[in-house]
Amino acid sequence: LKILALMGVPVRVWPRAPIKMSVEKITYSLIKKKEINSLIEAINKTKRVGKREFRRQITKIDWQWQYKKLPSSKSFCYLAKDKKKIIGYFHVPVFKFRFNKKNYLIGNAQDVGILDNYRGKGIFKKLSSFVFKDLSKKIDLTYTFPNKFSIKNFIIKNKFNYVSELPIYFKPTILFKFINQKIKENEKIIKIKDINYQVQNLFDDFSSKHQLFLKRDKTFLNWRYNKSPKGKIKIVGLKRKNNLYSVIIYKKEVIFGINSIIILDFAYKDEVNNLSILLNNFSLDSTFKKKSNPQIIVIAGIFKDMNVFFRKNFFKLPSIFTPRKIVLLIKFFNKKIIKDFKKKSSWLITLGDWDIF
């Protein structure tokens, strides 16, 4: 048709006929092993919401890592199907969760989608209803960071509770030349390749200062960062007299054309100043090309001492300029753990809890 048009031949293009189907005949179920390849094809066909930097085509390796090789070995993937065709999907990987020193199972509602031609027909509403009815028998609670198009569905239709919008902070790397807290003679910055029990103990101690958090043990940290197919992760630590006092886990991204350091996770012992010392001294040497060193450091989260830490080290990005607001929602199935969940100071949340990076 394009060739005929270029030749000057009149061409009439008829609009694509809408898909004829009965919404009542759409089926909902957990995925079967033989459907994984078809699911990945459907995911990559789905029109992704958001800027290019926050979406990518996924491979079977990505999917297997995220939903089959995770520490709990437990995840749920739900499908909406028109006959045998996958038209919608809803993923919920499961992790260990601590609340008031007790262990629970938490799901992360993520990577949800409906194929373009099937939107606006109430399919997502029915799929999510099926999902949460099933999850209520299997886990204690679930959380999500929805985009602006789905947040109302989660709050109004699925009865999620709003916890907080994660504040996003940044710092131009040029400031490190002028605002730099020098390390002392008995201190050194080290690169960490293997996450050992010393690193785990630091994360355990830091996490235990909070009431609610995903359990960051050695197995989780290695899976989430060292084995991630989402790009090279780097880990650095501050040592003082052979004791580890702080750790930063980060990766390098180009966001909106700006070479950036994204702080995914961190932990520190004693005072928050130990995190500040590491942050202001760790190497920014590149995996970027020459003359393309990182220009800013970005960090977001909720944690103990966050106000003191951010006030001394970063500038807050006004919400109006945030490219993607990171809003934490939670839904409880276990009624015993509702108390105190709305207190921001009770939570430990980092960008590592978000599946985007």
XYZ file of C-alpha atoms in Angstrom:
357
model
C 0.000 0.000 0.000
C 2.876 2.394 0.806
C 4.480 1.670 -2.578
C 1.181 2.300 -4.424
C 0.720 5.564 -2.566
C 4.232 6.716 -3.506
C 3.408 5.927 -7.157
C 0.407 8.220 -6.966
C -2.201 5.457 -6.993
C -5.178 6.385 -4.766
C -5.226 4.093 -1.739
C -7.973 3.826 0.801
C -6.989 2.390 4.150
C -9.837 0.947 6.141
C -9.676 1.132 9.936
C -8.703 -2.088 11.670
C -11.805 -3.955 12.778
C -12.182 -4.185 16.549
C -11.565 -7.568 18.121
C -14.816 -9.452 18.522
C -14.932 -11.222 21.824
C -17.037 -11.823 24.880
C -15.460 -10.530 28.075
C -17.306 -13.270 29.945
C -15.300 -15.868 28.021
C -11.931 -14.488 29.123
C -10.307 -16.983 31.503
C -7.956 -16.315 34.423
C -5.372 -18.739 35.765
C -1.852 -19.282 37.072
C 0.769 -19.748 34.379
C 1.849 -23.204 33.213
C 5.438 -23.977 32.307
C 4.598 -24.449 28.626
C 3.142 -20.903 28.499
C 6.315 -19.031 29.543
C 7.566 -18.333 25.998
C 4.135 -17.056 24.928
C 3.988 -14.856 28.022
C 7.355 -13.233 27.280
C 6.164 -12.574 23.730
C 3.002 -10.946 25.112
C 4.994 -8.823 27.593
C 7.203 -7.478 24.814
C 4.155 -6.690 22.665
C 2.487 -4.719 25.427
C 2.601 -0.968 25.021
C 4.789 0.029 27.948
C 3.915 3.064 30.036
C 6.682 5.523 30.844
C 9.887 6.950 29.442
C 12.332 4.839 27.429
C 14.805 4.744 30.314
C 12.332 2.899 32.538
C 11.227 0.144 30.145
C 12.999 -2.498 28.146
C 12.337 -5.690 26.226
C 12.764 -8.723 28.449
C 14.314 -12.085 27.657
C 13.645 -15.526 29.067
C 16.865 -15.164 31.106
C 15.458 -11.962 32.674
C 12.152 -13.643 33.442
C 13.711 -16.794 34.910
C 16.003 -14.735 37.160
C 13.188 -12.563 38.449
C 10.500 -15.176 38.963
C 12.164 -18.597 39.208
C 15.625 -18.067 40.690
C 14.671 -15.672 43.476
C 15.684 -16.635 47.061
C 12.236 -17.792 48.178
C 11.791 -19.922 45.021
C 8.210 -18.713 45.272
C 6.431 -16.446 42.810
C 3.037 -16.296 41.172
C 2.284 -15.298 37.594
C -1.357 -14.913 36.665
C -2.723 -14.808 33.122
C -5.810 -13.507 31.355
C -6.508 -15.498 28.183
C -8.816 -15.175 25.202
C -9.122 -18.869 24.370
C -5.407 -19.855 24.282
C -4.063 -16.370 23.566
C -2.394 -14.573 26.481
C -3.873 -11.075 26.627
C -2.933 -10.025 30.152
C -0.504 -10.892 32.944
C 0.209 -10.075 36.578
C 3.462 -11.028 38.384
C 3.951 -11.389 42.145
C 7.395 -12.579 43.333
C 7.481 -13.428 47.054
C 10.107 -12.398 49.616
C 10.805 -12.750 53.321
C 9.503 -9.779 55.293
C 10.080 -8.642 58.875
C 7.501 -6.795 60.917
C 8.097 -6.112 64.599
C 10.768 -8.869 64.713
C 8.461 -11.523 63.238
C 8.785 -13.209 59.845
C 6.130 -12.985 57.146
C 5.806 -13.484 53.388
C 5.349 -10.413 51.204
C 4.526 -10.290 47.503
C 5.560 -7.522 45.118
C 2.795 -6.796 42.590
C 4.762 -5.900 39.463
C 5.006 -6.177 35.687
C 1.276 -6.009 35.048
C -0.160 -5.523 31.572
C -3.081 -5.941 29.190
C -2.602 -6.095 25.424
C -3.595 -2.888 23.627
C -6.680 -4.196 21.837
C -8.127 -5.626 25.044
C -7.888 -2.523 27.213
C -10.872 -0.613 28.486
C -13.021 -3.739 28.795
C -12.688 -4.379 32.516
C -10.221 -7.247 32.045
C -7.573 -5.809 34.369
C -10.173 -5.381 37.100
C -11.230 -9.030 36.828
C -7.635 -10.261 36.582
C -6.538 -8.335 39.683
C -9.604 -9.534 41.589
C -8.656 -13.118 40.734
C -5.030 -12.446 41.741
C -5.716 -10.982 45.184
C -8.345 -13.571 46.070
C -5.781 -16.296 45.391
C -2.891 -14.454 47.105
C -4.925 -13.955 50.282
C -4.561 -17.704 50.928
C -0.808 -17.810 50.251
C 0.989 -14.723 51.608
C 0.621 -12.192 54.415
C 0.754 -8.921 52.472
C 1.726 -7.393 49.135
C 3.216 -4.094 48.025
C 3.554 -2.223 44.762
C 4.923 0.952 43.180
C 2.208 1.663 40.568
C 2.478 4.128 37.707
C 0.139 7.106 37.491
C -2.296 5.216 35.251
C -2.855 2.268 37.582
C -2.617 3.845 41.031
C -6.365 4.547 41.223
C -7.154 0.949 40.330
C -4.959 -0.320 43.129
C -6.332 2.075 45.756
C -10.031 2.252 44.834
C -10.747 -1.137 43.287
C -8.190 -3.339 45.028
C -8.220 -1.627 48.445
C -4.490 -0.910 48.675
C -3.334 1.530 51.356
C -1.209 4.541 50.518
C 2.017 4.583 52.567
C 4.201 7.303 51.069
C 5.752 8.794 47.985
C 9.461 8.052 48.142
C 11.385 11.347 48.111
C 14.021 11.518 45.366
C 17.301 13.331 46.040
C 20.233 14.179 43.803
C 23.719 15.618 44.014
C 25.872 16.884 41.113
C 29.188 15.018 41.186
C 31.086 18.277 40.600
C 30.246 19.173 44.207
C 32.448 16.346 45.445
C 35.448 18.544 44.659
C 34.200 21.215 47.027
C 32.126 19.397 49.645
C 34.180 16.386 50.593
C 34.414 14.792 54.001
C 37.945 13.376 53.965
C 38.573 9.900 55.292
C 40.880 9.423 58.256
C 44.131 7.459 58.381
C 42.455 4.417 59.920
C 39.679 4.434 57.285
C 39.660 3.066 53.755
C 37.184 2.643 50.911
C 37.048 -0.905 49.568
C 35.448 -2.528 46.542
C 33.299 -5.525 47.412
C 32.921 -8.322 44.867
C 31.433 -11.062 47.018
C 28.648 -10.445 49.489
C 29.815 -12.303 52.585
C 28.490 -12.626 56.105
C 30.216 -9.408 57.203
C 28.139 -7.531 54.625
C 25.032 -9.482 55.622
C 25.538 -8.658 59.303
C 25.816 -4.953 58.488
C 22.535 -5.090 56.551
C 20.903 -7.125 59.334
C 21.929 -4.593 61.992
C 20.811 -1.643 59.886
C 17.495 -3.248 58.932
C 16.710 -4.143 62.551
C 16.483 -0.417 63.392
C 13.200 -0.408 61.435
C 9.853 -2.077 62.045
C 9.059 -3.149 58.479
C 11.495 -4.271 55.789
C 12.354 -6.917 53.218
C 14.907 -9.286 54.702
C 18.267 -8.516 53.077
C 20.283 -11.613 53.884
C 23.306 -12.903 51.958
C 21.173 -14.990 49.590
C 18.849 -12.093 48.764
C 21.653 -9.561 48.237
C 23.597 -11.882 45.937
C 20.492 -12.699 43.897
C 19.251 -9.100 43.698
C 22.563 -7.491 42.820
C 25.431 -9.824 41.886
C 23.287 -12.153 39.770
C 21.021 -9.519 38.251
C 20.875 -9.437 34.421
C 19.766 -5.787 34.535
C 23.240 -4.290 34.239
C 26.500 -4.282 36.147
C 26.169 -3.550 39.838
C 29.023 -2.156 41.961
C 29.460 -2.413 45.722
C 31.760 -0.332 47.927
C 32.304 -0.180 51.679
C 33.879 1.926 54.381
C 36.260 0.016 56.636
C 37.702 1.237 59.896
C 40.226 -0.977 61.707
C 39.071 -3.947 59.600
C 35.438 -3.452 60.623
C 32.824 -2.611 58.016
C 30.910 0.579 58.878
C 28.888 1.286 55.726
C 28.089 -0.181 52.308
C 26.669 1.340 49.126
C 25.300 -0.709 46.213
C 24.981 1.246 42.986
C 24.799 1.088 39.213
C 25.380 3.515 36.382
C 22.532 4.580 34.115
C 21.921 7.197 31.461
C 18.677 8.880 32.495
C 17.210 11.539 30.225
C 20.606 11.939 28.605
C 22.433 12.450 31.910
C 25.132 10.024 33.054
C 23.982 9.040 36.534
C 24.890 6.965 39.565
C 21.806 5.254 41.028
C 22.133 4.245 44.689
C 20.110 1.032 44.891
C 20.815 -0.040 48.449
C 22.899 0.871 51.478
C 23.521 0.057 55.113
C 25.537 1.570 57.944
C 26.283 0.971 61.613
C 26.344 3.345 64.571
C 25.722 6.806 63.084
C 24.515 7.946 59.659
C 27.741 9.941 59.261
C 29.449 6.657 58.335
C 27.213 6.505 55.257
C 27.983 10.140 54.439
C 31.754 9.515 54.576
C 31.457 6.610 52.138
C 29.124 8.470 49.818
C 31.417 11.466 49.586
C 34.543 9.439 48.893
C 33.728 6.357 46.853
C 35.219 6.228 43.368
C 33.196 7.517 40.450
C 35.531 5.985 37.905
C 33.682 5.080 34.845
C 32.163 2.286 33.028
C 31.074 5.210 30.888
C 33.184 6.177 27.902
C 35.981 8.676 28.314
C 34.751 12.226 28.924
C 31.371 10.785 29.955
C 31.798 10.432 33.699
C 28.676 10.511 35.901
C 27.213 13.957 36.397
C 24.773 13.290 39.214
C 24.088 10.814 42.001
C 20.452 9.850 42.601
C 19.050 8.233 45.729
C 15.520 7.639 47.026
C 14.070 5.869 50.017
C 12.610 5.857 53.473
C 14.832 4.945 56.428
C 15.934 5.918 59.901
C 17.934 9.157 59.972
C 16.854 9.987 56.407
C 16.086 13.626 57.161
C 19.506 14.269 58.695
C 21.315 12.355 55.973
C 19.559 13.976 53.015
C 19.745 17.478 54.456
C 23.536 17.233 54.725
C 24.279 15.447 51.467
C 21.633 16.028 48.777
C 19.136 18.326 47.116
C 15.517 17.197 47.033
C 13.987 16.886 43.590
C 10.637 18.738 43.631
C 7.761 16.355 43.014
C 6.614 18.399 40.014
C 9.905 17.602 38.229
C 9.942 13.902 39.095
C 9.860 11.853 35.856
C 8.207 8.931 37.619
C 6.751 9.305 41.092
C 7.616 6.330 43.285
C 4.511 5.756 45.377
C 4.425 2.873 47.857
C 1.101 1.079 48.315
C 0.441 -1.907 50.556
C -2.343 -4.459 50.962
C -2.628 -6.703 54.008
C -4.089 -10.196 54.017
C -2.895 -11.050 57.524
C -4.867 -8.845 59.907
C -2.285 -9.188 62.691
C 0.212 -6.885 60.995
C -1.881 -3.793 60.258
C -0.790 -1.859 63.365
C 1.723 0.961 62.736
C 2.122 0.281 59.025
C 1.427 3.906 58.052
C 4.346 5.355 60.016
C 7.005 6.342 57.495
C 9.711 6.143 60.129
C 8.909 2.459 60.612
C 9.825 1.485 57.071
C 13.080 0.666 55.354
C 12.560 1.185 51.621
C 15.261 1.674 48.976
C 15.343 1.689 45.187
C 16.412 -1.945 45.434
C 12.845 -2.774 46.502
C 11.579 -1.478 43.134
C 11.844 -3.909 40.215
C 12.682 -1.224 37.630
C 16.451 -1.177 38.294
